[in-house]
Short mmCIF file of C-alpha atoms in Angstrom, two decimals:
data_model
loop_
_atom_site.label_atom_id
_atom_site.label_comp_id
_atom_site.label_asym_id
_atom_site.label_seq_id
_atom_site.Cartn_x
_atom_site.Cartn_y
_atom_site.Cartn_z
CA MET A 1 -44.32 57.47 -10.27
CA SER A 2 -45.40 53.69 -10.05
CA SER A 3 -47.18 53.89 -13.39
CA LEU A 4 -44.31 55.44 -14.80
CA CYS A 5 -41.65 52.99 -13.55
CA VAL A 6 -43.89 50.08 -14.88
CA SER A 7 -43.66 51.52 -18.49
CA MET A 8 -39.92 51.99 -18.16
CA MET A 9 -39.64 48.53 -16.92
CA MET A 10 -41.51 47.33 -19.92
CA LEU A 11 -39.08 49.08 -22.27
CA LEU A 12 -36.33 47.04 -21.31
CA LEU A 13 -37.89 43.92 -20.78
CA VAL A 14 -39.21 43.66 -24.57
CA ALA A 15 -36.01 44.89 -26.17
CA PRO A 16 -32.83 43.46 -24.44
CA ALA A 17 -31.29 41.27 -27.04
CA GLY A 18 -29.72 44.40 -28.83
CA ALA A 19 -28.09 45.40 -25.48
CA ALA A 20 -27.47 42.02 -24.57
CA ALA A 21 -25.51 41.37 -27.98
CA THR A 22 -23.46 44.39 -27.47
CA ASN A 23 -22.70 43.97 -24.05
CA ALA A 24 -21.86 40.43 -23.64
CA GLY A 25 -19.99 39.89 -26.96
CA THR A 26 -20.01 37.21 -29.52
CA PRO A 27 -18.53 33.85 -28.82
CA ALA A 28 -16.15 32.54 -31.59
CA GLY A 29 -17.06 29.56 -33.76
CA THR A 30 -20.43 28.12 -34.78
CA THR A 31 -21.76 28.22 -31.10
CA ALA A 32 -22.54 31.83 -31.31
CA PRO A 33 -25.74 31.69 -32.99
CA ALA A 34 -27.17 28.87 -30.83
CA ALA A 35 -26.17 30.88 -27.60
CA ALA A 36 -27.72 33.86 -29.11
CA SER A 37 -30.86 32.03 -29.94
CA ASP A 38 -31.16 30.37 -26.71
CA LYS A 39 -30.83 33.85 -24.93
CA ALA A 40 -33.10 35.35 -26.91
CA GLU A 41 -35.84 32.45 -26.37
CA ARG A 42 -35.34 32.72 -22.55
CA THR A 43 -35.34 36.14 -22.71
CA THR A 44 -38.50 36.58 -24.66
CA ARG A 45 -40.08 33.56 -22.58
CA ALA A 46 -39.07 36.01 -19.10
CA ALA A 47 -40.72 39.07 -20.94
CA LYS A 48 -44.24 37.16 -21.49
CA PHE A 49 -43.97 36.05 -17.95
CA PHE A 50 -43.97 39.63 -16.83
CA GLU A 51 -46.54 40.71 -19.31
CA GLY A 52 -48.85 38.05 -17.87
CA GLY A 53 -48.53 39.03 -14.54
CA ARG A 54 -46.34 36.05 -13.32
CA TYR A 55 -43.66 38.06 -11.91
CA VAL A 56 -42.22 35.58 -9.87
CA GLU A 57 -41.55 33.44 -12.77
CA ALA A 58 -40.11 36.22 -14.62
CA ALA A 59 -37.72 37.21 -11.95
CA LEU A 60 -36.47 33.38 -11.74
CA GLU A 61 -35.92 33.60 -15.45
CA PHE A 62 -34.19 36.74 -15.63
CA GLU A 63 -32.00 35.71 -12.61
CA ALA A 64 -30.81 32.65 -14.12
CA LEU A 65 -30.08 34.68 -17.43
CA ARG A 66 -28.00 36.99 -15.24
CA ARG A 67 -25.76 34.40 -13.89
CA ASP A 68 -25.54 32.63 -17.29
CA TYR A 69 -24.84 36.24 -19.02
CA PRO A 70 -23.35 38.35 -16.42
CA GLY A 71 -22.06 40.66 -19.20
CA ASP A 72 -25.46 42.06 -19.95
CA PRO A 73 -26.79 44.55 -17.45
CA SER A 74 -30.09 44.91 -18.80
CA LEU A 75 -30.81 41.22 -17.56
CA LEU A 76 -29.99 42.60 -13.92
CA PHE A 77 -32.07 45.46 -14.38
CA ASN A 78 -35.07 43.24 -15.42
CA ALA A 79 -34.57 40.89 -12.71
CA ALA A 80 -34.72 43.91 -10.44
CA ALA A 81 -38.12 45.36 -12.12
CA SER A 82 -39.68 41.76 -11.85
CA ARG A 83 -39.07 41.41 -8.15
CA ASP A 84 -40.11 45.04 -7.63
CA ALA A 85 -43.39 44.12 -9.66
CA ALA A 86 -43.74 41.00 -7.52
CA GLY A 87 -43.57 42.95 -4.11
CA HIS A 88 -39.99 41.86 -3.19
CA PHE A 89 -38.60 45.04 -2.70
CA ALA A 90 -35.60 44.12 -0.91
CA HIS A 91 -34.33 42.18 -3.68
CA ALA A 92 -35.04 44.99 -6.06
CA VAL A 93 -33.07 47.56 -4.33
CA ALA A 94 -30.43 45.32 -3.86
CA TYR A 95 -30.46 44.35 -7.69
CA VAL A 96 -30.32 47.93 -8.87
CA ARG A 97 -27.98 49.04 -6.37
CA GLU A 98 -25.51 46.30 -8.15
CA TYR A 99 -26.91 47.75 -11.52
CA LEU A 100 -25.92 51.22 -10.72
CA ALA A 101 -22.42 50.19 -9.45
CA ARG A 102 -21.80 48.83 -13.01
CA THR A 103 -19.66 51.01 -15.15
CA ASP A 104 -20.98 49.67 -18.84
CA ILE A 105 -24.47 51.30 -18.62
CA GLY A 106 -25.24 54.47 -20.34
CA PRO A 107 -26.62 57.82 -18.79
CA ASP A 108 -30.27 57.23 -19.96
CA ASP A 109 -30.29 53.35 -18.57
CA ARG A 110 -28.57 55.29 -15.26
CA LYS A 111 -31.37 57.37 -15.06
CA GLN A 112 -33.67 54.70 -15.24
CA GLY A 113 -31.96 52.52 -12.59
CA GLU A 114 -31.84 55.77 -10.35
CA GLU A 115 -35.69 56.28 -10.57
CA GLN A 116 -36.30 52.60 -10.05
CA LEU A 117 -34.24 52.58 -6.91
CA GLU A 118 -36.06 55.57 -5.72
CA GLU A 119 -39.31 53.84 -6.17
CA SER A 120 -38.15 50.74 -4.49
CA ALA A 121 -36.25 52.22 -1.70
CA ARG A 122 -39.68 53.71 -0.48
CA LYS A 123 -41.10 50.28 0.28
CA VAL A 124 -38.29 48.87 2.59
CA THR A 125 -37.19 49.35 6.09
CA ALA A 126 -33.76 49.76 7.40
CA VAL A 127 -32.46 46.73 9.57
CA THR A 128 -28.85 47.83 10.84
CA VAL A 129 -26.77 44.47 11.66
CA SER A 130 -23.68 44.87 14.10
CA VAL A 131 -21.53 41.96 13.90
CA THR A 132 -19.22 40.71 16.57
CA LEU A 133 -16.33 38.48 15.91
CA PRO A 134 -13.60 36.97 18.13
CA LEU A 135 -10.43 38.80 17.64
CA GLU A 136 -8.23 35.79 17.13
CA GLY A 137 -10.61 34.60 14.03
CA PRO A 138 -10.84 35.51 10.58
CA GLN A 139 -12.45 38.88 9.58
CA ALA A 140 -13.99 38.10 6.41
CA VAL A 141 -17.73 37.00 6.90
CA THR A 142 -20.89 37.17 4.74
CA VAL A 143 -24.02 38.51 6.29
CA VAL A 144 -27.11 36.67 4.66
CA ALA A 145 -30.82 37.82 4.46
CA ARG A 146 -33.52 35.07 4.05
CA PRO A 147 -36.86 36.02 3.71
CA VAL A 148 -39.27 33.57 5.38
CA THR A 149 -41.97 33.00 2.71
CA ARG A 150 -45.63 31.98 3.38
CA SER A 151 -46.19 29.96 0.30
CA ALA A 152 -44.22 27.68 -1.71
CA ALA A 153 -45.11 29.88 -4.78
CA ASP A 154 -43.29 32.79 -3.15
CA LEU A 155 -39.40 32.13 -4.14
CA ARG A 156 -36.70 34.43 -3.19
CA PRO A 157 -33.38 33.89 -3.13
CA GLU A 158 -31.13 34.53 -0.44
CA LEU A 159 -29.58 38.16 -0.35
CA THR A 160 -25.66 37.85 0.41
CA TYR A 161 -23.59 40.83 1.88
CA PRO A 162 -19.87 39.81 2.09
CA ARG A 163 -17.86 41.80 4.53
CA THR A 164 -14.50 42.37 4.89
CA THR A 165 -14.89 45.11 7.60
CA PRO A 166 -17.45 43.51 9.81
CA ARG A 167 -16.86 45.48 12.69
CA GLN A 168 -18.73 48.42 11.11
CA PRO A 169 -22.56 47.99 11.33
CA LEU A 170 -24.13 46.80 8.12
CA LYS A 171 -27.66 48.64 6.88
CA LEU A 172 -29.89 46.06 5.21
CA GLU A 173 -32.84 47.35 3.34
CA LEU A 174 -35.63 44.53 3.76
CA ASP A 175 -39.41 44.41 2.75
CA PRO A 176 -42.14 44.23 5.71
CA GLY A 177 -42.50 40.63 6.96
CA ALA A 178 -40.43 37.92 8.67
CA TRP A 179 -36.66 37.58 7.73
CA ILE A 180 -33.66 35.41 9.06
CA VAL A 181 -30.43 37.41 9.18
CA ARG A 182 -27.47 35.23 9.44
CA VAL A 183 -23.72 35.67 9.50
CA GLU A 184 -21.48 32.97 8.56
CA GLY A 185 -17.79 32.45 7.34
CA PRO A 186 -15.12 30.08 7.39
CA GLY A 187 -14.00 28.92 10.74
CA TYR A 188 -17.08 30.12 12.25
CA GLN A 189 -20.61 28.67 13.51
CA PRO A 190 -23.43 30.43 11.64
CA ALA A 191 -25.26 32.71 13.90
CA GLU A 192 -28.57 33.61 12.95
CA GLN A 193 -31.62 35.85 14.06
CA GLN A 194 -35.09 36.11 13.05
CA VAL A 195 -36.80 39.33 12.95
CA THR A 196 -40.04 41.04 12.02
CA VAL A 197 -39.64 43.91 9.87
CA ALA A 198 -42.19 46.74 10.11
CA SER A 199 -42.17 50.50 9.01
CA THR A 200 -39.80 51.06 11.90
CA PRO A 201 -36.07 50.70 11.53
CA LEU A 202 -34.49 48.22 13.54
CA ALA A 203 -31.01 47.17 14.90
CA ILE A 204 -29.70 43.62 15.69
CA SER A 205 -26.50 42.27 16.74
CA LEU A 206 -25.12 38.98 15.83
CA ARG A 207 -22.19 37.36 17.57
CA ALA A 208 -20.05 34.66 15.68
CA GLU A 209 -18.29 31.80 17.51
CA LEU A 210 -15.50 30.32 16.09
CA VAL A 211 -16.09 26.30 15.28
CA PRO A 212 -14.59 24.64 18.15
CA VAL A 213 -11.20 22.90 17.42
CA VAL A 214 -11.76 19.09 18.09
CA HIS A 215 -8.52 17.64 19.68
CA THR A 216 -8.26 14.24 18.34
CA PRO A 217 -6.50 12.32 21.11
CA PRO A 218 -3.62 10.43 19.93
CA PRO A 219 -4.07 6.89 19.06
CA GLN A 220 -3.77 4.73 22.09
CA VAL A 221 -0.99 2.40 21.49
CA ARG A 222 -1.79 -0.78 22.35
CA ALA A 223 0.41 -2.76 24.82
CA VAL A 224 0.90 -6.15 25.98
CA PRO A 225 -0.39 -6.13 29.66
CA PRO A 226 2.51 -5.76 32.07
CA ASP A 227 1.67 -9.01 33.90
CA VAL A 228 1.72 -10.99 30.78
CA VAL A 229 5.36 -9.21 30.14
CA LYS A 230 6.63 -10.47 33.18
CA THR A 231 5.05 -13.97 33.19
CA THR A 232 6.39 -14.53 29.70
CA SER A 233 9.69 -13.13 30.39
CA ARG A 234 10.24 -14.97 33.81
CA GLY A 235 8.93 -18.10 31.98
CA LEU A 236 11.88 -17.73 29.37
CA TYR A 237 14.48 -17.01 32.13
CA ILE A 238 13.43 -19.94 34.16
CA SER A 239 13.19 -22.57 31.47
CA GLY A 240 16.35 -21.01 30.05
CA GLY A 241 18.10 -21.73 33.11
CA ALA A 242 16.83 -25.22 33.60
CA VAL A 243 17.80 -26.12 30.27
CA ALA A 244 21.13 -24.58 30.49
CA ALA A 245 21.44 -26.39 33.93
CA ALA A 246 20.46 -29.72 32.63
CA GLY A 247 23.13 -28.90 29.77
CA LEU A 248 25.67 -28.50 32.24
CA GLY A 249 24.67 -31.82 33.94
CA PHE A 250 24.73 -33.55 30.57
CA ILE A 251 28.59 -32.21 29.94
CA ALA A 252 29.60 -32.99 33.24
CA GLY A 253 28.61 -36.61 32.77
CA GLY A 254 29.89 -36.83 29.01
CA VAL A 255 33.33 -35.40 30.20
CA GLY A 256 33.52 -38.13 33.13
CA MET A 257 32.61 -40.91 30.47
CA ILE A 258 35.40 -39.45 28.10
CA HIS A 259 38.07 -38.87 30.92
CA GLY A 260 36.80 -42.02 33.25
CA GLN A 261 39.20 -44.98 33.73
CA ARG A 262 37.36 -47.47 31.83
CA VAL A 263 38.07 -45.46 28.51
CA LYS A 264 41.33 -43.96 29.40
CA THR A 265 43.07 -47.52 30.44
CA CYS A 266 40.90 -49.68 28.29
CA ASP A 267 41.84 -53.18 28.96
CA ASP A 268 39.34 -54.98 26.03
CA PRO A 269 41.51 -56.56 23.66
CA THR A 270 39.11 -55.97 20.97
CA LEU A 271 38.53 -52.40 21.64
CA ALA A 272 34.81 -52.77 21.08
CA ASP A 273 33.87 -51.73 24.53
CA CYS A 274 36.40 -48.96 24.96
CA ARG A 275 34.99 -47.31 21.46
CA ARG A 276 31.77 -47.63 22.20
CA ARG A 277 32.13 -45.80 25.65
CA PHE A 278 34.35 -43.03 24.19
CA ALA A 279 32.03 -42.34 21.53
CA ASN A 280 28.95 -42.00 24.03
CA GLY A 281 30.89 -39.74 26.19
CA PHE A 282 31.04 -37.32 23.09
CA VAL A 283 27.45 -38.01 22.47
CA VAL A 284 26.55 -36.87 25.93
CA ARG A 285 28.73 -34.10 25.86
CA ASN A 286 27.24 -32.64 22.68
CA ILE A 287 24.03 -33.14 23.91
CA GLY A 288 24.82 -31.06 26.97
CA SER A 289 26.33 -28.42 24.64
CA THR A 290 23.26 -28.18 22.86
CA LEU A 291 21.03 -27.64 26.08
CA LEU A 292 23.48 -25.38 27.21
CA GLY A 293 23.09 -23.22 24.06
CA ALA A 294 19.34 -23.47 24.15
CA GLY A 295 19.16 -22.37 27.65
CA ALA A 296 21.13 -19.50 26.68
CA GLY A 297 19.04 -18.45 23.69
CA LEU A 298 15.71 -18.72 25.48
CA ALA A 299 16.96 -16.37 28.21
CA ALA A 300 18.51 -13.82 25.60
CA SER A 301 14.95 -13.87 24.05
CA GLY A 302 13.55 -13.09 27.44
CA LEU A 303 15.62 -10.09 27.56
CA VAL A 304 13.53 -8.58 24.46
CA TRP A 305 10.53 -8.09 26.97
CA ARG A 306 12.41 -5.24 28.74
CA ALA A 307 11.86 -3.10 25.60
CA ASN A 308 8.65 -1.00 25.87
CA ASP A 309 7.92 -0.19 22.62
CA PRO A 310 5.98 -3.16 20.91
CA ARG A 311 7.34 -2.42 17.58
CA GLN A 312 11.15 -2.61 18.71
CA ARG A 313 10.40 -5.98 20.61
CA MET A 314 9.07 -7.32 17.25
CA ILE A 315 11.89 -5.93 15.19
CA ALA A 316 14.35 -7.52 17.77
CA TRP A 317 12.75 -10.86 18.01
CA SER A 318 12.61 -11.21 13.99
CA ALA A 319 16.41 -10.23 14.43
CA LEU A 320 17.27 -13.02 16.88
CA ALA A 321 15.11 -15.44 15.22
CA ALA A 322 17.02 -14.92 11.87
CA VAL A 323 20.31 -15.06 13.61
CA GLY A 324 18.98 -18.30 15.52
CA GLY A 325 17.98 -19.91 12.31
CA VAL A 326 21.58 -19.36 10.93
CA GLY A 327 23.09 -20.54 13.90
CA LEU A 328 21.05 -23.77 14.11
CA ILE A 329 22.14 -24.50 10.31
CA LEU A 330 25.41 -23.72 10.71
CA GLY A 331 26.05 -25.40 13.96
CA GLU A 332 24.45 -28.87 12.88
CA VAL A 333 26.89 -28.49 9.37
CA LEU A 334 29.63 -28.14 12.08
CA VAL A 335 28.85 -30.66 14.33
CA VAL A 336 28.55 -33.16 11.50
CA ARG A 337 32.05 -32.14 10.09
CA GLY A 338 33.69 -31.88 13.49
CA THR A 339 32.98 -35.44 14.30
CA ILE A 340 34.26 -37.09 10.96
CA PRO A 341 37.77 -37.49 12.24
CA PHE A 342 36.77 -38.98 15.40
CA SER A 343 34.34 -41.46 13.97
CA ARG A 344 36.78 -42.35 11.37
CA ASP A 345 39.44 -43.35 13.80
CA ASN A 346 37.24 -44.70 16.68
CA THR A 347 35.88 -47.21 14.17
CA ASP A 348 39.09 -48.23 12.56
CA PRO A 349 39.18 -52.21 12.52
CA GLN A 350 43.10 -51.95 12.52
CA GLY A 351 43.16 -50.38 15.88
CA THR A 352 45.24 -52.25 18.46
CA LEU A 353 45.38 -52.04 22.23
CA ALA A 354 48.90 -50.72 22.07
CA GLY A 355 47.66 -47.66 19.98
CA TRP A 356 44.68 -46.97 22.14
CA SER A 357 46.38 -44.58 24.66
CA ASP A 358 47.42 -42.34 21.38
CA HIS A 359 44.11 -42.50 20.01
CA TRP A 360 42.65 -41.03 23.58
CA GLY A 361 45.15 -38.76 23.88
CA GLU A 362 44.49 -37.28 20.48
CA HIS A 363 40.54 -37.11 20.68
CA ARG A 364 39.80 -36.49 24.29
CA HIS A 365 39.27 -32.94 23.81
CA SER A 366 37.70 -32.78 20.48
CA ALA A 367 36.60 -28.75 21.21
CA LEU A 368 35.08 -28.30 17.44
CA PRO A 369 31.93 -30.64 18.18
CA ALA A 370 31.24 -29.07 21.55
CA LEU A 371 31.27 -25.50 20.27
CA ALA A 372 29.25 -26.37 17.12
CA ALA A 373 26.91 -28.11 19.44
CA THR A 374 26.32 -25.15 21.48
CA LEU A 375 26.05 -23.10 18.56
CA ARG A 376 23.16 -25.31 17.28
CA GLY A 377 21.54 -25.27 20.94
CA LEU A 378 21.93 -21.19 20.82
CA GLY A 379 19.75 -21.23 17.33
CA VAL A 380 17.28 -23.30 18.70
CA GLY A 381 16.89 -21.33 21.86
CA LEU A 382 16.67 -18.23 19.89
CA VAL A 383 14.33 -19.25 17.34
CA ALA A 384 11.87 -21.03 20.11
CA GLY A 385 12.09 -17.98 22.45
CA SER A 386 11.51 -15.32 19.63
CA VAL A 387 8.66 -17.04 18.05
CA ALA A 388 7.29 -17.50 21.49
CA GLY A 389 7.35 -13.81 21.81
CA LEU A 390 6.07 -12.65 18.40
CA ILE A 391 3.13 -15.32 19.31
CA VAL A 392 2.14 -13.65 22.73
CA GLN A 393 2.59 -10.16 21.61
CA ARG A 394 0.47 -10.49 18.47
CA LYS A 395 -2.19 -12.33 20.57
CA HIS A 396 -2.55 -9.38 23.05
CA LEU A 397 -2.07 -6.46 20.18
CA GLY A 398 -4.67 -7.61 17.25
CA PRO A 399 -6.19 -10.54 15.92
CA GLY A 400 -4.45 -13.64 14.47
CA GLY A 401 -2.45 -14.67 17.54
CA ALA A 402 -0.31 -17.70 16.49
CA ARG A 403 -1.72 -18.04 13.15
CA ALA A 404 -0.09 -14.92 12.36
CA ILE A 405 3.07 -16.60 12.41
CA ARG A 406 4.56 -19.65 10.51
CA VAL A 407 8.05 -21.34 10.75
CA ASP A 408 8.52 -23.25 7.50
CA PRO A 409 11.95 -25.42 6.50
CA SER A 410 13.41 -24.29 3.09
CA ALA A 411 15.56 -26.48 1.21
CA GLY A 412 17.05 -26.14 -2.37
CA PRO A 413 20.10 -26.65 -4.53
CA GLY A 414 22.69 -25.34 -2.29
CA HIS A 415 20.90 -24.44 0.54
CA THR A 416 19.04 -25.40 3.56
CA GLY A 417 17.07 -23.40 6.49
CA ILE A 418 14.26 -22.53 7.67
CA VAL A 419 11.44 -19.68 6.62
CA LEU A 420 9.57 -17.32 9.44
CA SER A 421 6.73 -15.71 8.13
CA GLY A 422 3.76 -13.80 9.21
CA ARG A 423 2.30 -10.50 10.32
CA PHE A 424 4.04 -9.46 13.40
#
């Protein structure tokens, strides 16, 4: 039977070209002759390897042709015949079974395939593989059989057996020798076992385990240390309170100067001393109003530290800094404009002692400059406290520190202001 099988194999090996052309079809265009020529040359080379007893090389060539021309069944049969001649009976059986499962082979070819299968199947041993999978995992896996070769020249590809019903045992047909049987699939860690196949049937079990789900911990949100938050906010409250208290003192002193008897009932015929004391009183009061506003701004920026989210604090400080900048500019403008009437009347050289009471009564309150000075001071406090908060937070949450924050003046046609920039 062995000599008959080799004779039949030779018939397919030396004359596959016609069948290949019939089965594979002819591609359109000018590439068809080139493709047919390439296939014919490679088939002839594989046949020469077989005739020369170089069965492994013939098998490799036919396997490559089979991948490139899957529509030609003779290439699959010739690969099986080459593997059988090389003593790789498991591969020969697998290839012939695949060959016989095709529907595009004729009766004579099918008969030859059945005879080849009968011949090769006598030389393999049954290895039953039972696969155990977790119920919660995918049920589609692949069983792989890899021969443990003894030399570099013994080149054999892995045999793969896709399984959609892995709970049913799988019967492998393997050559005598060492094999590694492995089960693998999406979501599973490969599980394998090495077996030594002899003439007695074997049964092995493989248990596939799911790939461990790596729970990546959520990124830790960096935070300013609580003691820094406490110290910084307390510092802003204390400094704001101290500045505001100093402002109240200046306001009281300025009001005292404005309403003092030396200004109210001035007896200087030249009015020079009266005017100077009157103007100084307003300057001191406005300084106090500025300090009062600055203290309130510092304390307000300190309240932002109560927020636990660094991003919320950043947004709040950025908004307060912007509001403070507007308040600073607007307050400065109103201070200048609000003091113009008083400055004009208080420096009028035509003023006389007889008119001093009316002059003092008209300007003694002058609330607009005081309110404007308070607004200016509030802007200064908000900007200073917010920038300090941004710097401290940036220093503890990442590199950059104070270098990440910049406060620059901005001036141009029709506008004056400050620019707060940086990475917050």
